[in-house]
PDB file of C-alpha atoms and ligand atoms in Angstrom:
ATOM      1  CA  MET A   1     180.790 157.580  25.928  1.00  0.00           C
ATOM      2  CA  SER A   2     180.757 157.884  29.722  1.00  0.00           C
ATOM      3  CA  ARG A   3     178.776 155.314  31.650  1.00  0.00           C
ATOM      4  CA  LYS A   4     178.726 155.384  35.440  1.00  0.00           C
ATOM      5  CA  THR A   5     180.121 152.144  36.816  1.00  0.00           C
ATOM      6  CA  LEU A   6     177.578 150.084  38.739  1.00  0.00           C
ATOM      7  CA  ILE A   7     178.761 147.823  41.556  1.00  0.00           C
ATOM      8  CA  ALA A   8     175.786 145.589  42.340  1.00  0.00           C
ATOM      9  CA  GLY A   9     175.492 142.905  45.004  1.00  0.00           C
ATOM     10  CA  ASN A  10     173.141 139.984  44.509  1.00  0.00           C
ATOM     11  CA  TRP A  11     172.662 138.432  47.931  1.00  0.00           C
ATOM     12  CA  LYS A  12     170.548 135.614  46.485  1.00  0.00           C
ATOM     13  CA  MET A  13     168.784 133.500  49.169  1.00  0.00           C
ATOM     14  CA  ASN A  14     171.139 134.601  51.936  1.00  0.00           C
ATOM     15  CA  GLY A  15     170.611 136.688  55.026  1.00  0.00           C
ATOM     16  CA  LEU A  16     168.436 136.639  58.121  1.00  0.00           C
ATOM     17  CA  LEU A  17     167.418 139.754  59.993  1.00  0.00           C
ATOM     18  CA  THR A  18     170.559 139.983  62.110  1.00  0.00           C
ATOM     19  CA  ASP A  19     173.319 139.251  59.601  1.00  0.00           C
ATOM     20  CA  GLY A  20     171.495 140.912  56.683  1.00  0.00           C
ATOM     21  CA  THR A  21     171.067 144.143  58.620  1.00  0.00           C
ATOM     22  CA  ALA A  22     174.681 144.042  59.793  1.00  0.00           C
ATOM     23  CA  LEU A  23     175.895 143.537  56.207  1.00  0.00           C
ATOM     24  CA  ALA A  24     173.811 146.459  54.934  1.00  0.00           C
ATOM     25  CA  LYS A  25     175.061 148.663  57.770  1.00  0.00           C
ATOM     26  CA  ASP A  26     178.674 147.758  57.008  1.00  0.00           C
ATOM     27  CA  VAL A  27     178.241 148.537  53.301  1.00  0.00           C
ATOM     28  CA  ALA A  28     176.489 151.817  54.136  1.00  0.00           C
ATOM     29  CA  ALA A  29     179.213 152.834  56.586  1.00  0.00           C
ATOM     30  CA  ALA A  30     181.977 152.154  54.047  1.00  0.00           C
ATOM     31  CA  VAL A  31     180.205 154.093  51.301  1.00  0.00           C
ATOM     32  CA  ARG A  32     179.390 157.006  53.638  1.00  0.00           C
ATOM     33  CA  LYS A  33     183.120 157.351  54.293  1.00  0.00           C
ATOM     34  CA  MET A  34     183.895 157.815  50.602  1.00  0.00           C
ATOM     35  CA  GLU A  35     184.414 161.389  49.539  1.00  0.00           C
ATOM     36  CA  LYS A  36     182.869 161.180  46.122  1.00  0.00           C
ATOM     37  CA  PRO A  37     182.380 157.667  44.834  1.00  0.00           C
ATOM     38  CA  GLU A  38     182.631 157.674  41.053  1.00  0.00           C
ATOM     39  CA  CYS A  39     180.528 154.563  40.905  1.00  0.00           C
ATOM     40  CA  GLU A  40     176.989 153.669  41.874  1.00  0.00           C
ATOM     41  CA  PHE A  41     176.457 151.020  44.570  1.00  0.00           C
ATOM     42  CA  LEU A  42     173.469 148.702  44.711  1.00  0.00           C
ATOM     43  CA  VAL A  43     172.507 145.838  47.006  1.00  0.00           C
ATOM     44  CA  CYS A  44     169.805 143.295  46.194  1.00  0.00           C
ATOM     45  CA  PRO A  45     168.815 141.369  49.329  1.00  0.00           C
ATOM     46  CA  PRO A  46     166.050 138.755  49.509  1.00  0.00           C
ATOM     47  CA  PHE A  47     162.472 140.111  49.639  1.00  0.00           C
ATOM     48  CA  THR A  48     162.209 139.541  53.391  1.00  0.00           C
ATOM     49  CA  LEU A  49     165.020 142.015  54.097  1.00  0.00           C
ATOM     50  CA  LEU A  50     164.103 144.826  51.703  1.00  0.00           C
ATOM     51  CA  THR A  51     162.510 147.221  54.170  1.00  0.00           C
ATOM     52  CA  THR A  52     165.053 146.529  56.903  1.00  0.00           C
ATOM     53  CA  VAL A  53     167.979 146.991  54.532  1.00  0.00           C
ATOM     54  CA  LYS A  54     166.391 150.178  53.202  1.00  0.00           C
ATOM     55  CA  LYS A  55     166.493 151.597  56.742  1.00  0.00           C
ATOM     56  CA  ALA A  56     170.064 150.414  57.304  1.00  0.00           C
ATOM     57  CA  LEU A  57     171.186 152.199  54.132  1.00  0.00           C
ATOM     58  CA  ARG A  58     169.714 155.547  55.178  1.00  0.00           C
ATOM     59  CA  GLY A  59     171.995 158.456  54.316  1.00  0.00           C
ATOM     60  CA  ALA A  60     174.374 156.319  52.242  1.00  0.00           C
ATOM     61  CA  LYS A  61     174.568 156.416  48.457  1.00  0.00           C
ATOM     62  CA  VAL A  62     173.617 152.775  48.054  1.00  0.00           C
ATOM     63  CA  ALA A  63     170.550 151.854  46.032  1.00  0.00           C
ATOM     64  CA  LEU A  64     168.193 149.006  46.877  1.00  0.00           C
ATOM     65  CA  GLY A  65     167.106 146.331  44.432  1.00  0.00           C
ATOM     66  CA  ALA A  66     165.201 143.049  44.380  1.00  0.00           C
ATOM     67  CA  GLN A  67     166.076 139.801  42.657  1.00  0.00           C
ATOM     68  CA  ASP A  68     162.876 139.157  40.698  1.00  0.00           C
ATOM     69  CA  CYS A  69     159.296 140.340  40.229  1.00  0.00           C
ATOM     70  CA  HIS A  70     156.037 139.293  38.599  1.00  0.00           C
ATOM     71  CA  PHE A  71     154.712 141.184  35.568  1.00  0.00           C
ATOM     72  CA  ALA A  72     151.288 141.833  37.090  1.00  0.00           C
ATOM     73  CA  GLU A  73     150.537 144.757  39.377  1.00  0.00           C
ATOM     74  CA  LYS A  74     148.483 142.669  41.826  1.00  0.00           C
ATOM     75  CA  GLY A  75     146.115 139.740  41.994  1.00  0.00           C
ATOM     76  CA  ALA A  76     145.951 135.974  42.322  1.00  0.00           C
ATOM     77  CA  HIS A  77     149.649 135.068  42.049  1.00  0.00           C
ATOM     78  CA  THR A  78     150.486 133.263  45.262  1.00  0.00           C
ATOM     79  CA  GLY A  79     154.061 133.722  46.351  1.00  0.00           C
ATOM     80  CA  ASP A  80     154.844 136.430  43.815  1.00  0.00           C
ATOM     81  CA  ILE A  81     155.827 140.062  44.283  1.00  0.00           C
ATOM     82  CA  SER A  82     154.801 142.864  41.923  1.00  0.00           C
ATOM     83  CA  PRO A  83     156.994 145.700  40.639  1.00  0.00           C
ATOM     84  CA  GLN A  84     154.718 148.138  42.477  1.00  0.00           C
ATOM     85  CA  MET A  85     155.354 146.297  45.752  1.00  0.00           C
ATOM     86  CA  LEU A  86     159.106 146.571  45.196  1.00  0.00           C
ATOM     87  CA  LYS A  87     158.813 150.261  44.498  1.00  0.00           C
ATOM     88  CA  ASP A  88     156.718 150.623  47.646  1.00  0.00           C
ATOM     89  CA  ALA A  89     159.436 148.853  49.655  1.00  0.00           C
ATOM     90  CA  GLY A  90     162.002 151.391  48.465  1.00  0.00           C
ATOM     91  CA  CYS A  91     163.589 149.557  45.543  1.00  0.00           C
ATOM     92  CA  SER A  92     164.866 151.372  42.512  1.00  0.00           C
ATOM     93  CA  TYR A  93     166.212 148.265  40.722  1.00  0.00           C
ATOM     94  CA  VAL A  94     165.173 144.686  40.059  1.00  0.00           C
ATOM     95  CA  ILE A  95     167.356 141.877  38.696  1.00  0.00           C
ATOM     96  CA  LEU A  96     165.540 139.847  36.035  1.00  0.00           C
ATOM     97  CA  GLY A  97     166.378 136.682  34.130  1.00  0.00           C
ATOM     98  CA  HIS A  98     169.215 135.585  36.391  1.00  0.00           C
ATOM     99  CA  SER A  99     170.362 132.146  35.242  1.00  0.00           C
ATOM    100  CA  GLU A 100     169.253 130.669  38.565  1.00  0.00           C
ATOM    101  CA  ARG A 101     165.683 131.872  37.802  1.00  0.00           C
ATOM    102  CA  ARG A 102     165.933 130.627  34.241  1.00  0.00           C
ATOM    103  CA  THR A 103     167.110 127.202  35.494  1.00  0.00           C
ATOM    104  CA  ASP A 104     165.231 126.762  38.790  1.00  0.00           C
ATOM    105  CA  HIS A 105     161.949 128.262  37.592  1.00  0.00           C
ATOM    106  CA  GLY A 106     162.055 127.661  33.849  1.00  0.00           C
ATOM    107  CA  GLU A 107     161.909 131.386  33.085  1.00  0.00           C
ATOM    108  CA  THR A 108     162.085 132.116  29.375  1.00  0.00           C
ATOM    109  CA  SER A 109     163.453 135.237  27.738  1.00  0.00           C
ATOM    110  CA  GLU A 110     159.899 136.108  26.673  1.00  0.00           C
ATOM    111  CA  LEU A 111     158.778 136.067  30.313  1.00  0.00           C
ATOM    112  CA  VAL A 112     161.817 138.120  31.337  1.00  0.00           C
ATOM    113  CA  CYS A 113     160.886 140.671  28.677  1.00  0.00           C
ATOM    114  CA  LYS A 114     157.323 140.883  29.981  1.00  0.00           C
ATOM    115  CA  LYS A 115     158.559 141.340  33.543  1.00  0.00           C
ATOM    116  CA  ALA A 116     161.035 144.009  32.426  1.00  0.00           C
ATOM    117  CA  GLY A 117     158.310 145.988  30.650  1.00  0.00           C
ATOM    118  CA  ALA A 118     156.134 145.874  33.772  1.00  0.00           C
ATOM    119  CA  ALA A 119     159.038 146.864  36.013  1.00  0.00           C
ATOM    120  CA  HIS A 120     159.835 149.859  33.800  1.00  0.00           C
ATOM    121  CA  ASP A 121     156.187 150.907  33.836  1.00  0.00           C
ATOM    122  CA  ALA A 122     156.315 150.848  37.640  1.00  0.00           C
ATOM    123  CA  GLY A 123     159.385 153.092  37.624  1.00  0.00           C
ATOM    124  CA  LEU A 124     162.000 150.452  38.390  1.00  0.00           C
ATOM    125  CA  LYS A 125     165.300 150.022  36.593  1.00  0.00           C
ATOM    126  CA  THR A 126     166.042 146.496  35.482  1.00  0.00           C
ATOM    127  CA  ILE A 127     169.228 144.468  35.377  1.00  0.00           C
ATOM    128  CA  ILE A 128     168.558 141.904  32.668  1.00  0.00           C
ATOM    129  CA  CYS A 129     170.889 138.890  32.863  1.00  0.00           C
ATOM    130  CA  VAL A 130     172.111 136.800  29.967  1.00  0.00           C
ATOM    131  CA  GLY A 131     174.814 134.171  29.656  1.00  0.00           C
ATOM    132  CA  GLU A 132     175.762 130.857  28.136  1.00  0.00           C
ATOM    133  CA  THR A 133     176.195 127.458  29.793  1.00  0.00           C
ATOM    134  CA  LEU A 134     179.501 125.604  29.686  1.00  0.00           C
ATOM    135  CA  SER A 135     178.308 123.226  26.974  1.00  0.00           C
ATOM    136  CA  GLU A 136     177.133 126.171  24.881  1.00  0.00           C
ATOM    137  CA  ARG A 137     180.533 127.844  25.259  1.00  0.00           C
ATOM    138  CA  GLU A 138     182.369 124.640  24.433  1.00  0.00           C
ATOM    139  CA  ALA A 139     180.202 124.250  21.348  1.00  0.00           C
ATOM    140  CA  GLY A 140     181.236 127.740  20.221  1.00  0.00           C
ATOM    141  CA  LYS A 141     177.712 129.095  20.717  1.00  0.00           C
ATOM    142  CA  ALA A 142     178.322 131.710  23.445  1.00  0.00           C
ATOM    143  CA  LEU A 143     177.812 134.731  21.190  1.00  0.00           C
ATOM    144  CA  ASP A 144     174.718 133.275  19.531  1.00  0.00           C
ATOM    145  CA  VAL A 145     173.134 132.378  22.878  1.00  0.00           C
ATOM    146  CA  CYS A 146     173.781 135.780  24.462  1.00  0.00           C
ATOM    147  CA  THR A 147     172.657 137.651  21.354  1.00  0.00           C
ATOM    148  CA  ARG A 148     169.413 135.645  21.213  1.00  0.00           C
ATOM    149  CA  GLN A 149     168.753 136.246  24.912  1.00  0.00           C
ATOM    150  CA  ILE A 150     169.266 139.991  24.459  1.00  0.00           C
ATOM    151  CA  ILE A 151     166.927 140.121  21.466  1.00  0.00           C
ATOM    152  CA  ASP A 152     164.194 138.211  23.303  1.00  0.00           C
ATOM    153  CA  SER A 153     164.618 139.513  26.879  1.00  0.00           C
ATOM    154  CA  VAL A 154     165.011 143.268  26.394  1.00  0.00           C
ATOM    155  CA  PRO A 155     161.777 145.198  25.738  1.00  0.00           C
ATOM    156  CA  GLU A 156     161.540 147.122  22.428  1.00  0.00           C
ATOM    157  CA  ASN A 157     161.219 150.420  24.255  1.00  0.00           C
ATOM    158  CA  ALA A 158     164.006 149.860  26.798  1.00  0.00           C
ATOM    159  CA  THR A 159     166.410 152.750  27.251  1.00  0.00           C
ATOM    160  CA  SER A 160     169.780 153.299  28.850  1.00  0.00           C
ATOM    161  CA  ALA A 161     167.939 155.108  31.649  1.00  0.00           C
ATOM    162  CA  ASP A 162     165.835 152.136  32.694  1.00  0.00           C
ATOM    163  CA  THR A 163     167.887 149.106  31.657  1.00  0.00           C
ATOM    164  CA  VAL A 164     171.231 147.572  32.592  1.00  0.00           C
ATOM    165  CA  ILE A 165     172.470 144.317  31.078  1.00  0.00           C
ATOM    166  CA  ALA A 166     174.497 141.756  33.013  1.00  0.00           C
ATOM    167  CA  TYR A 167     176.587 139.215  31.113  1.00  0.00           C
ATOM    168  CA  GLU A 168     176.927 136.240  33.441  1.00  0.00           C
ATOM    169  CA  PRO A 169     178.364 133.053  31.968  1.00  0.00           C
ATOM    170  CA  VAL A 170     176.421 130.354  33.840  1.00  0.00           C
ATOM    171  CA  TRP A 171     179.581 128.280  34.329  1.00  0.00           C
ATOM    172  CA  ALA A 172     181.353 131.178  36.044  1.00  0.00           C
ATOM    173  CA  ILE A 173     178.670 131.838  38.656  1.00  0.00           C
ATOM    174  CA  GLY A 174     179.769 130.735  42.108  1.00  0.00           C
ATOM    175  CA  THR A 175     182.500 128.492  40.700  1.00  0.00           C
ATOM    176  CA  GLY A 176     185.624 130.623  40.962  1.00  0.00           C
ATOM    177  CA  LYS A 177     186.060 130.184  37.194  1.00  0.00           C
ATOM    178  CA  VAL A 178     186.274 133.334  35.107  1.00  0.00           C
ATOM    179  CA  PRO A 179     186.412 133.651  31.323  1.00  0.00           C
ATOM    180  CA  THR A 180     189.502 135.198  29.773  1.00  0.00           C
ATOM    181  CA  THR A 181     189.379 138.961  29.465  1.00  0.00           C
ATOM    182  CA  GLY A 182     189.363 138.410  25.697  1.00  0.00           C
ATOM    183  CA  ASP A 183     186.210 136.308  25.936  1.00  0.00           C
ATOM    184  CA  VAL A 184     184.506 138.827  28.237  1.00  0.00           C
ATOM    185  CA  ALA A 185     185.411 141.681  25.893  1.00  0.00           C
ATOM    186  CA  GLU A 186     184.117 139.745  22.880  1.00  0.00           C
ATOM    187  CA  VAL A 187     180.720 138.992  24.449  1.00  0.00           C
ATOM    188  CA  HIS A 188     180.265 142.531  25.799  1.00  0.00           C
ATOM    189  CA  ALA A 189     181.046 144.002  22.380  1.00  0.00           C
ATOM    190  CA  ALA A 190     178.568 141.605  20.747  1.00  0.00           C
ATOM    191  CA  ILE A 191     175.897 142.540  23.284  1.00  0.00           C
ATOM    192  CA  ARG A 192     176.418 146.252  22.615  1.00  0.00           C
ATOM    193  CA  LYS A 193     176.189 145.645  18.873  1.00  0.00           C
ATOM    194  CA  THR A 194     172.947 143.728  19.337  1.00  0.00           C
ATOM    195  CA  LEU A 195     171.553 146.484  21.562  1.00  0.00           C
ATOM    196  CA  ALA A 196     172.455 149.041  18.888  1.00  0.00           C
ATOM    197  CA  LYS A 197     170.448 147.123  16.296  1.00  0.00           C
ATOM    198  CA  LYS A 198     167.512 146.708  18.646  1.00  0.00           C
ATOM    199  CA  LEU A 199     167.388 150.033  20.493  1.00  0.00           C
ATOM    200  CA  GLY A 200     169.483 152.392  18.393  1.00  0.00           C
ATOM    201  CA  LYS A 201     173.091 153.449  18.710  1.00  0.00           C
ATOM    202  CA  GLY A 202     172.377 156.222  21.222  1.00  0.00           C
ATOM    203  CA  ASN A 203     170.766 153.922  23.761  1.00  0.00           C
ATOM    204  CA  ALA A 204     173.268 151.139  23.184  1.00  0.00           C
ATOM    205  CA  GLY A 205     176.214 153.474  23.653  1.00  0.00           C
ATOM    206  CA  LYS A 206     174.887 154.697  26.986  1.00  0.00           C
ATOM    207  CA  MET A 207     173.553 151.389  28.320  1.00  0.00           C
ATOM    208  CA  ARG A 208     175.619 149.774  31.051  1.00  0.00           C
ATOM    209  CA  ILE A 209     176.714 146.187  30.583  1.00  0.00           C
ATOM    210  CA  LEU A 210     177.915 144.529  33.772  1.00  0.00           C
ATOM    211  CA  TYR A 211     180.050 141.414  34.025  1.00  0.00           C
ATOM    212  CA  GLY A 212     179.024 138.817  36.606  1.00  0.00           C
ATOM    213  CA  GLY A 213     180.528 135.470  37.564  1.00  0.00           C
ATOM    214  CA  SER A 214     183.087 134.980  40.353  1.00  0.00           C
ATOM    215  CA  VAL A 215     184.102 138.640  40.529  1.00  0.00           C
ATOM    216  CA  LYS A 216     186.433 139.024  43.517  1.00  0.00           C
ATOM    217  CA  PRO A 217     188.703 141.777  44.817  1.00  0.00           C
ATOM    218  CA  ASN A 218     191.689 140.169  43.069  1.00  0.00           C
ATOM    219  CA  ASN A 219     190.207 140.026  39.564  1.00  0.00           C
ATOM    220  CA  ALA A 220     188.066 143.186  39.650  1.00  0.00           C
ATOM    221  CA  LYS A 221     190.670 145.441  38.099  1.00  0.00           C
ATOM    222  CA  GLU A 222     191.312 143.428  34.963  1.00  0.00           C
ATOM    223  CA  LEU A 223     187.612 142.758  34.376  1.00  0.00           C
ATOM    224  CA  LEU A 224     186.328 146.243  35.106  1.00  0.00           C
ATOM    225  CA  SER A 225     188.978 147.990  33.067  1.00  0.00           C
ATOM    226  CA  LEU A 226     187.710 146.407  29.839  1.00  0.00           C
ATOM    227  CA  GLU A 227     186.156 148.963  27.526  1.00  0.00           C
ATOM    228  CA  ASP A 228     182.631 147.589  27.394  1.00  0.00           C
ATOM    229  CA  VAL A 229     182.462 146.425  31.018  1.00  0.00           C
ATOM    230  CA  ASP A 230     180.537 149.021  33.006  1.00  0.00           C
ATOM    231  CA  GLY A 231     180.437 147.396  36.390  1.00  0.00           C
ATOM    232  CA  ALA A 232     179.901 144.089  38.109  1.00  0.00           C
ATOM    233  CA  LEU A 233     177.060 141.944  39.374  1.00  0.00           C
ATOM    234  CA  ILE A 234     178.516 140.212  42.398  1.00  0.00           C
ATOM    235  CA  GLY A 235     177.113 137.188  44.206  1.00  0.00           C
ATOM    236  CA  GLY A 236     179.332 135.482  46.792  1.00  0.00           C
ATOM    237  CA  ALA A 237     181.707 138.395  47.333  1.00  0.00           C
ATOM    238  CA  SER A 238     178.809 140.766  48.027  1.00  0.00           C
ATOM    239  CA  LEU A 239     178.060 138.889  51.248  1.00  0.00           C
ATOM    240  CA  LYS A 240     181.146 140.373  52.890  1.00  0.00           C
ATOM    241  CA  ALA A 241     181.073 144.175  52.970  1.00  0.00           C
ATOM    242  CA  GLU A 242     184.856 144.266  52.952  1.00  0.00           C
ATOM    243  CA  ASP A 243     185.102 142.266  49.714  1.00  0.00           C
ATOM    244  CA  PHE A 244     182.206 144.091  48.062  1.00  0.00           C
ATOM    245  CA  ILE A 245     183.827 147.461  48.708  1.00  0.00           C
ATOM    246  CA  ALA A 246     187.308 146.134  47.844  1.00  0.00           C
ATOM    247  CA  ILE A 247     186.033 145.179  44.385  1.00  0.00           C
ATOM    248  CA  ALA A 248     185.127 148.812  43.686  1.00  0.00           C
ATOM    249  CA  LYS A 249     188.332 150.108  45.258  1.00  0.00           C
ATOM    250  CA  ASN A 250     190.605 147.651  43.431  1.00  0.00           C
ATOM    251  CA  ALA A 251     188.867 148.434  40.170  1.00  0.00           C
ATOM    252  CA  GLY A 252     189.665 152.086  40.809  1.00  0.00           C
ATOM    253  CA  VAL A 253     186.078 153.270  40.642  1.00  0.00           C
ATOM    254  CA  CYS A 254     185.703 154.661  44.159  1.00  0.00           C
TER     255      CYS A 254
HETATM  256  C1  PEP B   1     175.537 136.052  40.502  1.00  0.00           C
HETATM  257  O1  PEP B   1     174.896 135.088  40.866  1.00  0.00           O
HETATM  258  O2  PEP B   1     174.952 137.026  40.018  1.00  0.00           O
HETATM  259  C2  PEP B   1     176.985 135.960  40.618  1.00  0.00           C
HETATM  260  C3  PEP B   1     177.698 136.668  39.802  1.00  0.00           C
HETATM  261  O3  PEP B   1     177.506 135.126  41.589  1.00  0.00           O
HETATM  262  P1  PEP B   1     179.051 134.940  41.992  1.00  0.00           P
HETATM  263  O4  PEP B   1     179.672 136.302  42.080  1.00  0.00           O
HETATM  264  O5  PEP B   1     179.015 134.242  43.309  1.00  0.00           O
HETATM  265  O6  PEP B   1     179.682 134.131  40.909  1.00  0.00           O
END
């Protein structure tokens, strides 16, 4: 089953007007130079940079995404951003349920599911993140945790057209530690099996499952060549255009 590789950058809470715009311009310039990239590129800057980055990406095949949204369309939710606002700012994607949101803001899988449904209704694609902590892995619970998060976080009517999954072991994010390729392959296969039960084999077979957690130019090839790994969600290395693009190049997808 062919699934277009997605190379997604999660800038997290990084970037002011000057350096954020420069980063977007550098990514855009590198992608514009590519003849026919076989992969899809996406950058997810902080909310404050969305419209500026959108302009900087003009003419380049790089999609724009946000890092979170509320489930409501509008109203009394101080500090929140609705899916409709993201769409209005030029986003086509939103990351949901990142472990930093689950930890810092106590987001549950049920809330993530509600947000994902609202984002889909607004015409956004979602990247729904799941992943185990180190203690869960050491206790042999990684598969159970990820399976449970998929069951509870992915809406019943999600499809491969509106949903991407990201497997991000919490202990691998920003640490330089990466699971063995065997462990990554095992979790991705379990996620696809769970998606098949929940959404049907057709959707599960076409749905992209990204790996995230210390992806760098030097480990991209071995991670992205695994059968059920359909791209990468990249934090730290997405803050340098050179590294972000090198990940796709080294993986052989552009
Ligand atoms: C992330 O936070 O989504 C992530 C994968 O970060 P890093 O690449 O820095 O580990």
